[in-house]
Coordinates of C-alpha atoms in Angstrom, one line a residue:
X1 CA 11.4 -11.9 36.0
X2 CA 7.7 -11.9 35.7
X3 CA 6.1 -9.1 33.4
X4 CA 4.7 -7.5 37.0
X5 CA 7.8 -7.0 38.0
X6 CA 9.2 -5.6 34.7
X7 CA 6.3 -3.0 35.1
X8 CA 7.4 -2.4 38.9
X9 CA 11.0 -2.0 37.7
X10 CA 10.3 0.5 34.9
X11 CA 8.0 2.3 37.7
X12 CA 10.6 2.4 39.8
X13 CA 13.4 3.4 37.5
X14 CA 11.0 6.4 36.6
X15 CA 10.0 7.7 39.9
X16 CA 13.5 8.5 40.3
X17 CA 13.7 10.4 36.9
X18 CA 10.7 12.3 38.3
X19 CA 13.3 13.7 41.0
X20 CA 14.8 15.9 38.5
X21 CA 11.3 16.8 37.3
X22 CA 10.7 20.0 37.3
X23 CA 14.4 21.2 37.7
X24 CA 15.4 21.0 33.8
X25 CA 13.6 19.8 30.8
X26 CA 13.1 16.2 29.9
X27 CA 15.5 16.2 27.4
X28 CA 18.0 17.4 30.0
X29 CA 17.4 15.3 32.6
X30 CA 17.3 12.0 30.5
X31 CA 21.1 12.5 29.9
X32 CA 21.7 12.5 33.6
X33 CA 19.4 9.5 34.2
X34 CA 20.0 7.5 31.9
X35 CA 24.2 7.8 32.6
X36 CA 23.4 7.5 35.9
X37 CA 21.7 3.9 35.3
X38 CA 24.4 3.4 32.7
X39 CA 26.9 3.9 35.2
X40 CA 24.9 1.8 37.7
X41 CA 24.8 -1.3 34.9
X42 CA 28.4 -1.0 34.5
X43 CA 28.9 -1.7 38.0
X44 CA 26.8 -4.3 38.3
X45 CA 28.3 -6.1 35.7
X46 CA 32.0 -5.5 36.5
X47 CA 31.2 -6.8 39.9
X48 CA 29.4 -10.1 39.0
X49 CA 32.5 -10.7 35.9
X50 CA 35.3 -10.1 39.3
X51 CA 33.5 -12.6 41.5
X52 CA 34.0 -15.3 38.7
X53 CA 37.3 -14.5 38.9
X54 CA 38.0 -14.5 42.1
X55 CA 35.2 -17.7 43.0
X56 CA 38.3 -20.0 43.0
X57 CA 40.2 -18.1 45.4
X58 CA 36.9 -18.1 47.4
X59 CA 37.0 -14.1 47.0
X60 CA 34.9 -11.2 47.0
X61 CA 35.4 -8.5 44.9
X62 CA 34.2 -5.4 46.4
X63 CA 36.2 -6.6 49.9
X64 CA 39.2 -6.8 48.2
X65 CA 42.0 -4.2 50.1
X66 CA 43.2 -2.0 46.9
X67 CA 46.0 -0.7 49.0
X68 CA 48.2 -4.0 49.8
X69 CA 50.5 -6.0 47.2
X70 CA 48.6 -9.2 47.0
X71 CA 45.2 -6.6 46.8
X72 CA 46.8 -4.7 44.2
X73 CA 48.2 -8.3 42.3
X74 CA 44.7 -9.5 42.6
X75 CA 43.5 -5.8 40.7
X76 CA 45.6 -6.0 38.2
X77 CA 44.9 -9.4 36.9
X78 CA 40.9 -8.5 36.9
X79 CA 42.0 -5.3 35.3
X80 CA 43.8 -7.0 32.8
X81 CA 41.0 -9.7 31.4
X82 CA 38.2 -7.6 32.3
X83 CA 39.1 -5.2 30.2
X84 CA 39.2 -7.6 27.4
X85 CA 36.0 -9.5 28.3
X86 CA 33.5 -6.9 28.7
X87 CA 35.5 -3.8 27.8
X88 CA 36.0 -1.7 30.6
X89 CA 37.4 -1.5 34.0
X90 CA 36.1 -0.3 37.8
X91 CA 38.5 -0.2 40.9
X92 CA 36.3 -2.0 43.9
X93 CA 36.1 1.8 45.5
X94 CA 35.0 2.6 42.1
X95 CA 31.8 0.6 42.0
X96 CA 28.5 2.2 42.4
X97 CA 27.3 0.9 45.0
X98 CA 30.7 2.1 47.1
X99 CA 29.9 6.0 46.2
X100 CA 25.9 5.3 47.0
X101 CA 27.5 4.5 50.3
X102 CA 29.2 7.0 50.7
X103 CA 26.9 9.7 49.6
X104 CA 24.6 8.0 52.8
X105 CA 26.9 8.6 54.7
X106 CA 27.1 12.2 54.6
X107 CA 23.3 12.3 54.9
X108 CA 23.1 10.3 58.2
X109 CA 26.3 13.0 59.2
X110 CA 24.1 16.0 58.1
X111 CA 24.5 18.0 60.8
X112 CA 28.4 18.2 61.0
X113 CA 28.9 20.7 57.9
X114 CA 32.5 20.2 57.8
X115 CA 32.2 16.7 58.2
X116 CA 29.5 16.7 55.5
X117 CA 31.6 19.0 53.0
X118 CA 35.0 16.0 53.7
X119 CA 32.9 13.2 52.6
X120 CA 31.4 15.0 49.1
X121 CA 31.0 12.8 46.4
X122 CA 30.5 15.4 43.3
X123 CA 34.1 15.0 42.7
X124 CA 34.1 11.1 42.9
X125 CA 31.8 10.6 40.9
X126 CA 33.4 12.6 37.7
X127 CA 36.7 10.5 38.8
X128 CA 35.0 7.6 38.9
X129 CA 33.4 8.4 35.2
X130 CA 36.3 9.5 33.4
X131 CA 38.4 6.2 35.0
X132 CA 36.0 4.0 33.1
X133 CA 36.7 5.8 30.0
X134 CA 40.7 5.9 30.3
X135 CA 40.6 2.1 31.2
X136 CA 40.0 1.4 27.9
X137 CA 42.5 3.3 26.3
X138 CA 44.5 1.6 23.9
X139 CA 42.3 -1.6 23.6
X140 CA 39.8 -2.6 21.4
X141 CA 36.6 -0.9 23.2
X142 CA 38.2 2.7 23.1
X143 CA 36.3 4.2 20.9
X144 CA 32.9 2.8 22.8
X145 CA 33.5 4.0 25.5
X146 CA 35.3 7.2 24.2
X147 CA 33.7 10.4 25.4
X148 CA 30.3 8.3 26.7
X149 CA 29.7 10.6 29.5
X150 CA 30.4 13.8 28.2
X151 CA 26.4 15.1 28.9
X152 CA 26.8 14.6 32.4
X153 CA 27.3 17.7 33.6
X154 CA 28.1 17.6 37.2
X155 CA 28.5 21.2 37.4
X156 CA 25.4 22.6 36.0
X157 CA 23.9 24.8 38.0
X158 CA 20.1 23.2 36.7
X159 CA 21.3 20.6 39.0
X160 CA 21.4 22.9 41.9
X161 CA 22.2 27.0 42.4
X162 CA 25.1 25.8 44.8
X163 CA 27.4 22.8 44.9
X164 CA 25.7 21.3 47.9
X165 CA 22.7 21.6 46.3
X166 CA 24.1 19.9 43.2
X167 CA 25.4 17.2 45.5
X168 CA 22.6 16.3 47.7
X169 CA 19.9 15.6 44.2
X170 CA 23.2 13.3 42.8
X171 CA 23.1 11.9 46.4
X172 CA 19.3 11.4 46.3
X173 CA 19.5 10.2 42.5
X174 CA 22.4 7.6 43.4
X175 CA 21.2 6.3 46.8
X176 CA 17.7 5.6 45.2
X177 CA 19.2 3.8 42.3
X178 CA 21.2 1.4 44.7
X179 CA 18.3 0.2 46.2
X180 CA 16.9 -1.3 42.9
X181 CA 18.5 -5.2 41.7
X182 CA 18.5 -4.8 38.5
X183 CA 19.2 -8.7 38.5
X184 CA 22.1 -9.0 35.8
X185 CA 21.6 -13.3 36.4
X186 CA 18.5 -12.9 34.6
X187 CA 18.9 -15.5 31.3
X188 CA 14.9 -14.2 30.2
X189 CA 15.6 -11.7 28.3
X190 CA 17.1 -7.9 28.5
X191 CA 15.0 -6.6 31.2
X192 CA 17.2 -4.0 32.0
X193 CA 17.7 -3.2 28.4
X194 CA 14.0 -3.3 28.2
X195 CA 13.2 -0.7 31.1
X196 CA 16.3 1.3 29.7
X197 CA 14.1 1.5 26.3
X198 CA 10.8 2.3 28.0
X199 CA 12.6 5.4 29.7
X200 CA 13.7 7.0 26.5
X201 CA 10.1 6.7 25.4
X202 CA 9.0 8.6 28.5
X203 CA 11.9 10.9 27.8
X204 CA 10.3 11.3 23.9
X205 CA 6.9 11.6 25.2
X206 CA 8.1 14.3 27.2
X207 CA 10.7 15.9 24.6
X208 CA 8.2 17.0 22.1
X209 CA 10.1 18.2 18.9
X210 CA 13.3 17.4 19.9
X211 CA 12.0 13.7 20.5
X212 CA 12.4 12.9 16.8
X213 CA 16.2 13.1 17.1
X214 CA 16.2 10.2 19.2
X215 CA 13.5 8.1 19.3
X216 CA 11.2 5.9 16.5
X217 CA 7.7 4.7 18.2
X218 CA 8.1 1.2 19.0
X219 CA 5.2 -0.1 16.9
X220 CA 6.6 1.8 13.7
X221 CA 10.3 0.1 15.0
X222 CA 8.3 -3.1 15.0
X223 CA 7.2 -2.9 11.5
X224 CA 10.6 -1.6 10.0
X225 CA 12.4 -4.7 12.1
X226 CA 9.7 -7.6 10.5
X227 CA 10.0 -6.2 7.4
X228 CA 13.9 -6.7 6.9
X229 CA 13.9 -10.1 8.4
X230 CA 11.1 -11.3 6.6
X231 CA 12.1 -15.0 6.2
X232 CA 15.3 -15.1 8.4
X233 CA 16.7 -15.9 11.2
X234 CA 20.0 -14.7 11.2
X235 CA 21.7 -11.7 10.0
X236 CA 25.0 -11.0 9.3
X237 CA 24.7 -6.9 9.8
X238 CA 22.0 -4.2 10.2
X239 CA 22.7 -1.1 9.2
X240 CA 21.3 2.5 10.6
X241 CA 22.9 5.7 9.0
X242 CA 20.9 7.8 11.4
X243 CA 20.7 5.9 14.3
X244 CA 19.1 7.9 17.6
X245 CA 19.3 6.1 20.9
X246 CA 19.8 2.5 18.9
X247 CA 16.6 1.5 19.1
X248 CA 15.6 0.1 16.0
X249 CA 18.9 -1.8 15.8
X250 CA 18.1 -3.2 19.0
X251 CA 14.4 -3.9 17.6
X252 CA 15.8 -5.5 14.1
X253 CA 17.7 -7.9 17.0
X254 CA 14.4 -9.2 18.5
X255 CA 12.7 -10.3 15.0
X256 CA 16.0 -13.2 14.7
X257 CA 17.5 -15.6 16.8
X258 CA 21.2 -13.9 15.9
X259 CA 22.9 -10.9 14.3
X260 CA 26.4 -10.9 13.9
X261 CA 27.2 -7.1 14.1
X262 CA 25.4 -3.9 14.4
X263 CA 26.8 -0.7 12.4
X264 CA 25.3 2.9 12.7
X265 CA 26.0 6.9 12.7
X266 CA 24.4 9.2 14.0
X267 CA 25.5 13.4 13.7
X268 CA 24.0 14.3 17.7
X269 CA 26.8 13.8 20.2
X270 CA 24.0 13.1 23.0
X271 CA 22.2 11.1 21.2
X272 CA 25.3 9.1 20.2
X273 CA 26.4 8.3 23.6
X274 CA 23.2 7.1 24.5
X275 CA 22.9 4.4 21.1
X276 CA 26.3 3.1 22.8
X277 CA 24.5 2.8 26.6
X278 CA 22.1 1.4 24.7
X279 CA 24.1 -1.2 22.8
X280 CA 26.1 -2.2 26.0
X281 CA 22.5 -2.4 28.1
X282 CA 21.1 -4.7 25.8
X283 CA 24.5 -6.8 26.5
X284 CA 25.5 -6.4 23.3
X285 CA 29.3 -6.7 23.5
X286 CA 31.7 -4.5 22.1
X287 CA 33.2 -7.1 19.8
X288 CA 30.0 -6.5 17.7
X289 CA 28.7 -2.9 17.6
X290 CA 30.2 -0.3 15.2
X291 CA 28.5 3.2 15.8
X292 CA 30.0 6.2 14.9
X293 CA 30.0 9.8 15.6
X294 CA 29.8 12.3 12.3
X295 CA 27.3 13.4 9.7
X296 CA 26.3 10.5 7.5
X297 CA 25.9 12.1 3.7
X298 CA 29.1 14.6 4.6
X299 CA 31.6 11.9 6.3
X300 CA 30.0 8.3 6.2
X301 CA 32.0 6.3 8.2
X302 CA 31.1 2.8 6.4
X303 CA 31.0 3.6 2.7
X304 CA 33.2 -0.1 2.3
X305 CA 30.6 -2.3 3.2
X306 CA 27.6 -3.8 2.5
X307 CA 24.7 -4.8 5.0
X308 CA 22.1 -7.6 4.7
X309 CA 19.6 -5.0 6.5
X310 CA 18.9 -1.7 7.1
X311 CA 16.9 0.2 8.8
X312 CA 15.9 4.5 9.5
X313 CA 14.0 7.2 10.4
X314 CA 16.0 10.1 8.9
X315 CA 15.3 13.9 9.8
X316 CA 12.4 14.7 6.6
X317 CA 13.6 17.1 4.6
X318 CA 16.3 18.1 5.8
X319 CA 18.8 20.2 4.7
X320 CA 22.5 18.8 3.4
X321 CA 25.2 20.7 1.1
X322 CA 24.6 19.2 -1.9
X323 CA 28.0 19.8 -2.7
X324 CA 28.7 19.2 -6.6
X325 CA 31.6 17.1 -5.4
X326 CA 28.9 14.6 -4.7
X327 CA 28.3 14.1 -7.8
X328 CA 32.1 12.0 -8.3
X329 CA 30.5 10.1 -5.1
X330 CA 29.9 6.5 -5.7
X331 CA 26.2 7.1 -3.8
X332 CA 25.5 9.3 -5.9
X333 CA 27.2 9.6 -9.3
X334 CA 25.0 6.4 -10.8
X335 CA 21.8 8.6 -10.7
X336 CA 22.7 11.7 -13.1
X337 CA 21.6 13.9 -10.4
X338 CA 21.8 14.9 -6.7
X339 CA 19.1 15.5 -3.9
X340 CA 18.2 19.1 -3.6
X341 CA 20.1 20.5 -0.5
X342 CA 16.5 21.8 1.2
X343 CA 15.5 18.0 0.5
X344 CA 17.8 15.3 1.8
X345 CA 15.4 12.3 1.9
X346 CA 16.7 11.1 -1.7
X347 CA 20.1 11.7 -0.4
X348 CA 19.7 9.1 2.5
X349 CA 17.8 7.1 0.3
X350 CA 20.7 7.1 -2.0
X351 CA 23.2 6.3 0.7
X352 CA 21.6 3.2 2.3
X353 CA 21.0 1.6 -1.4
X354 CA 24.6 2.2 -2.2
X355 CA 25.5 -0.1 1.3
X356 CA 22.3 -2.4 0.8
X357 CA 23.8 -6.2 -0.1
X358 CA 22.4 -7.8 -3.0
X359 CA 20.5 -9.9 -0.7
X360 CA 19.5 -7.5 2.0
X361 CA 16.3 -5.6 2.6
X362 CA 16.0 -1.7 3.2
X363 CA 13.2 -0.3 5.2
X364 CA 13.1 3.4 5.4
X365 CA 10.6 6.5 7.1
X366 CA 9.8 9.2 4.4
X367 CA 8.0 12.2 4.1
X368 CA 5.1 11.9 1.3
X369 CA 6.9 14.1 -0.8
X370 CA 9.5 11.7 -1.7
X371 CA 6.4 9.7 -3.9
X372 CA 5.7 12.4 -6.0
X373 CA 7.6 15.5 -6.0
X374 CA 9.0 16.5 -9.5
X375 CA 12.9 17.9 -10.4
X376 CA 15.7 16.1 -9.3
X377 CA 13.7 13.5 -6.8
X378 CA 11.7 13.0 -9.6
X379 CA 14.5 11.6 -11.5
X380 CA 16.2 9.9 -8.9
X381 CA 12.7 8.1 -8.2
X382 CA 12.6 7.2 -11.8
X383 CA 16.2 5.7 -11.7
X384 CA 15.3 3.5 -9.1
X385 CA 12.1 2.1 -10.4
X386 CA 13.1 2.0 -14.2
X387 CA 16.4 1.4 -14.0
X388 CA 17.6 -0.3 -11.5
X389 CA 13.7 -1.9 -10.2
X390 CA 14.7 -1.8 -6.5
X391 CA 11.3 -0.1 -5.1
X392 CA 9.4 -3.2 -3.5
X393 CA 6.7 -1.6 -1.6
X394 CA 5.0 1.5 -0.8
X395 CA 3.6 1.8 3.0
X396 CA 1.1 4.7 4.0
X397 CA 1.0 5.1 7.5
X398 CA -1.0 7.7 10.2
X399 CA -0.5 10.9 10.9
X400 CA 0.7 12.5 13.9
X401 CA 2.1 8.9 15.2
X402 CA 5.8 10.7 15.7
X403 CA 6.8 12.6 18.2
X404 CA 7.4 16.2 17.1
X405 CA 5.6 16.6 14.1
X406 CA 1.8 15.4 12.7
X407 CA 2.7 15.0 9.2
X408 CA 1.6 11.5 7.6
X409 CA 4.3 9.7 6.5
X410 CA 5.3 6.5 4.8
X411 CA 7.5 3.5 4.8
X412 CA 9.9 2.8 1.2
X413 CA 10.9 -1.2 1.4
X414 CA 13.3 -1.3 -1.1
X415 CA 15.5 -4.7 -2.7
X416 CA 18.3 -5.0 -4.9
X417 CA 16.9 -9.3 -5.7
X418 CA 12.9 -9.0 -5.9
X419 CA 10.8 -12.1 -5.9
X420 CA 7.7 -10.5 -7.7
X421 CA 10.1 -7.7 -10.5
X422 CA 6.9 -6.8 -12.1
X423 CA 5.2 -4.9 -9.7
X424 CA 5.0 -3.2 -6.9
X425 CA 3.1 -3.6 -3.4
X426 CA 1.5 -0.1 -2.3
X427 CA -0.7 -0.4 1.5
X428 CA -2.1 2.3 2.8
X429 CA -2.7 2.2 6.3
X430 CA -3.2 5.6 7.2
X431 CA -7.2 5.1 8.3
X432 CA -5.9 2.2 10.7
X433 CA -4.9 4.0 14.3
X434 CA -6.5 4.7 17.7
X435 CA -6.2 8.3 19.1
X436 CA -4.9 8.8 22.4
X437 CA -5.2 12.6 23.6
X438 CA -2.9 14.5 21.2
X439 CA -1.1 11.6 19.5
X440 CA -2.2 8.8 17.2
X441 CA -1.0 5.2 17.9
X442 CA -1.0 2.3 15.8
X443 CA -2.4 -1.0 17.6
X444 CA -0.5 -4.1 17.6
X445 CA -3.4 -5.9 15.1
X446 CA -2.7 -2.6 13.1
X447 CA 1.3 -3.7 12.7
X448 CA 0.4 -7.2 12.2
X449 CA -1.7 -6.4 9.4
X450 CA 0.7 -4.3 7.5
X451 CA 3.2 -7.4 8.1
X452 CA 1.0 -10.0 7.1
X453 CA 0.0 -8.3 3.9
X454 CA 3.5 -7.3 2.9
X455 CA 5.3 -10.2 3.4
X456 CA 2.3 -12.2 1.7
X457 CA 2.1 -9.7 -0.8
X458 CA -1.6 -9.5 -0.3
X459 CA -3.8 -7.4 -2.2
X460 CA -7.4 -6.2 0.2
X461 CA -9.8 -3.7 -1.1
X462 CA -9.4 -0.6 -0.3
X463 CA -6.4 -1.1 1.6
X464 CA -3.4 -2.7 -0.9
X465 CA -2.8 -3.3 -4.3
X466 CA 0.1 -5.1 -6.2
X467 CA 0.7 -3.2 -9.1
X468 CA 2.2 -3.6 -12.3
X469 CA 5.5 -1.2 -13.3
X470 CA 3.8 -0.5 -16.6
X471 CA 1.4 0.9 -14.6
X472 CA 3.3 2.8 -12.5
X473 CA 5.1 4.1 -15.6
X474 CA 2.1 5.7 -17.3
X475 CA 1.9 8.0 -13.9
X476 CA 5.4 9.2 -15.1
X477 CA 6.8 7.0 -11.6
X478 CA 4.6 8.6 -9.4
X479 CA 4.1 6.6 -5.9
X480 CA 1.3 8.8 -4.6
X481 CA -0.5 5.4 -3.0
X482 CA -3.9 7.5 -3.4
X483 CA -3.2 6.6 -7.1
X484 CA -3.0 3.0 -7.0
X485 CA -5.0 2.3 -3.4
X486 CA -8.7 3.3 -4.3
X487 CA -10.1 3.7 -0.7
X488 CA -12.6 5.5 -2.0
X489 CA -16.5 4.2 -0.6
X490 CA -19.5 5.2 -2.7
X491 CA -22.4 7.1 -1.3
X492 CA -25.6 4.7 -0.5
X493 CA -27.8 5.0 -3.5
X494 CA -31.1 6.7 -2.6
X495 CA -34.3 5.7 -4.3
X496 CA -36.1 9.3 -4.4
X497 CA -39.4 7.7 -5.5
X498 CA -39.5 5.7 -2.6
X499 CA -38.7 8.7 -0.2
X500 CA -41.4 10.9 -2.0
X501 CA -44.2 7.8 -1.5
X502 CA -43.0 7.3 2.1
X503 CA -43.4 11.3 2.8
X504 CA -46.8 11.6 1.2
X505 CA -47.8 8.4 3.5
X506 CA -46.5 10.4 6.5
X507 CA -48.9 13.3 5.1
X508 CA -52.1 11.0 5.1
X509 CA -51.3 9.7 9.0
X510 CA -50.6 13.4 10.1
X511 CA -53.7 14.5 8.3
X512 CA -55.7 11.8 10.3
X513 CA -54.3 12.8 13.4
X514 CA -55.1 16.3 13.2
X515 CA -58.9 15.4 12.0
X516 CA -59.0 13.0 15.7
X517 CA -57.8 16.3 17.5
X518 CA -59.8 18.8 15.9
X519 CA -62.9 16.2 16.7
X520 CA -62.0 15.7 20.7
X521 CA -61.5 19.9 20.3
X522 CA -64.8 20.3 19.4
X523 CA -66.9 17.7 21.5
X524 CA -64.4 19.5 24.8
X525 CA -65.5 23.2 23.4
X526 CA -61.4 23.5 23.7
X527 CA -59.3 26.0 21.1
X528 CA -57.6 23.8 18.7
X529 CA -53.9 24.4 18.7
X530 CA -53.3 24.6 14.8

């Protein structure tokens, strides 16, 4: 698929969204859209994996009869290994492109209400979507697919005041999705995955605050992801402890040739189900992702392993218990003292060293605050850079590049095995953006320059220095880059003697000129006008 028709497919695949426009918010509609493409993919796939099958048998899967034995034999076989090859299950009446004909069907039988109201798919469709959850019941891909529609609500009345309202925008929604190929033989990359990724940053264009929950800008994604694989190309596991819609997992997986598994958690239930559309989009199979639903400082859910990367964009500042209990936590107990609970950037910071491997790399979003604020940050900071010498560089980024809030921010690149111990790298790229109406966006020779320098550990003028911990030290461990970054530029030195001869020089020629006009005044007999 040529990059054209990537652009037409992501055009197309948001046209449809645009139906909803309008009718609820974006951060409404994106739930329905995106499930409904979700649902769409499953299909698709499902299909193409029962035609294998069934190629032998010279077969096709969605004319198989579901009612007769050897049907039924033929079902329960493809049941059987699809389940255990890709993780789910769809009867041939079951497959999207069966209830998109169906929902046409009432349209072209519009005009018979009765008829209309026996073929209405509303119903179907929620059959259809809790069947693929209950086929995996009791296997391996349960808890992937456990509860991944719950936010499509077929019965919300911002659908539609009535249920035949309701029905007809699923109808128009469905029957406009079936006409798009979204070409599952494609071996070029994850175009699908790809147009799924540029509709949640619509969605977070359009989401404003709430946009944050979900989604990290794709150039700031890009930097995290280059940064953790600097010199590999294989990982054994990234880690997110507050993943969103999966996205920088999914990003971390374009910088290598392989990652062996993907782990995160993420505390939104929406936003959970859509990291595991995501996951399964981007055909990553269920034999490799881990995500999981629950609060990540209260209830981690993967305090027993380590990970070679790991990546975040945590809420900033955000509030957490704090609970003393904590401090018996093995996160935790190492540092004397715990986050404040109006504070929790230290707290996450905390928990992703505590599962970073001895050979990984951690790459981490931050408020400012985190570099300088006193109390107990101030002595977890310390503890990191004295102690244990894990902070490898400092990254100063824009403001107003997130959705949902203007405040600058930077990046904290921290390693438990540093190759230079005795300093550390501070950039400050926070002059380096282009301003698009309301936002600021970093460029892609922006992103490439932040990459370049850290993984070079360059030092530029005005723009990085490497420095030493002794140094760092004597600021009592503060990480303010202002400190150690002088962008400073000195005013141009002014030689006043040389203004004051050039201004009496101007004095002379106006003098002259007002002697010529005062002459030409008097030979014309004309009033002079000064």
């Amino acid at each position: 698929m040529s990059e054209e028709q990537k652009k037409l497919l992501e055009q197309q695949l948001w046209n449809i969204a645009n139906i909803l426009r309008g009718k609820i918010s974006a951060n409404q509609f994106q739930d329905y859209i995106l499930g409904f493409i979700f649902y769409k993919y499953l299909s698709e796939k499902m299909e193409k994996y029962a035609n294998t099958v069934l190629k032998p048998d010279n077969l096709v899967y969605n004319e198989l009869e579901e009612t007769t034995d050897l049907g039924q034999q033929y079902l329960a076989a493809i049941k059987e290994a699809s389940v255990e090859a890709i993780g789910f299950y769809l009867k041939p009446s079951e497959l999207f492109s069966s209830l998109a004909k169906k929902g046409n069907a009432k349209i072209e039988d519009e005009e018979n209400e009765e008829q209309a109201q026996s073929i209405f798919i509303l119903e179907d469709l929620a059959n259809v979507l809790s069947s693929i959850e209950k086929s995996t019941m009791g296997t391996e891909s349960e808890d992937d697919f456990d509860g991944l529609f719950y936010d499509l609500d077929l019965n919300s009345t911002k659908l539609g005041r009535t249920v035949k309202d309701r029905n007809a925008v699923i109808v128009k929604i469905i029957g406009s999705l079936n006409e798009i190929d979204f070409d599952l033989d494609n071996t070029e990359g994850d175009i699908l995955g790809d147009a799924y990724e540029y509709l949640i940053a619509q969605f977070a264009a359009g989401a404003g605050q709430k946009a944050g929950e979900f989604y990290t800008p794709q150039q700031v994604s890009t930097i995290l992801s280059k940064i953790v694989t600097t010199r590999k190309s294989k990982l054994k596991s990234v880690y997110d402890p507050t993943c969103g819609s999966g996205s920088l997992l999914l990003r971390v997986a374009k910088e290598v040739d392989e990652v062996s598994y993907f782990y995160g958690q993420e505390q939104n239930r929406t936003t959970y189900n859509l990291a595991r559309m995501n996951m399964i989009l981007h055909n990553v199979s269920y034999h490799k992702f881990d995500i999981k639903h629950e609060d990540t400082l209260e209830r981690p859910q993967h305090t027993h392993l380590k990970f070679e990367a790991i990546v975040a964009n945590p809420p900033f500042s955000a509030n957490w218990s704090a609970n003393p209990l904590f401090s018996n936590d093995d996160r935790f107990s190492q540092y004397g003292k715990l986050a404040p609970s109006t504070k929790a950037d230290f707290a996450f910071i905390q928990h992703m060293v505590h599962q970073l491997d001895d050979n990984g790399i951690m790459a981490c979003i931050a408020p400012h605050g985190v570099l300088f604020r006193g109390g107990a940050e101030g002595h977890i900071r310390k503890y990191l850079i004295e102690d244990r010498n894990y902070v490898d560089a400092i990254i100063g980024l824009p403001a107003n590049i997130f959705y949902g809030t203007s405040i600058p921010t930077c990046i904290l690149v921290l390693k438990k095995c540093r190759e230079n111990p005795e300093s550390i790298l501070f950039i400050d790229a926070s002059n380096d953006f282009e301003k698009i109406k309301a936002q600021n966006y970093l460029r892609d020779f922006d992103v490439d320059k932040i990459i370049e320098t850290y993984q070079n550990s360059k030092v530029i003028d005005k723009y990085s220095n490497s420095v030493l911990l002794e140094e760092v030290k004597t600021n009592d461990f503060n990480l303010n880059i202002s400190r150690y970054v002088n962008t400073f530029t000195e005013a141009i030195s002014i030689n006043l003697d040389e203004v004051s001869d050039k201004l009496q020089g101007l004095d002379i020629k106006i003098k002259t000129v007002d002697n010529t006009i005062l002459s030409f005044c008097n030979e014309l007999n004309l009033k002079t006008p000064f």
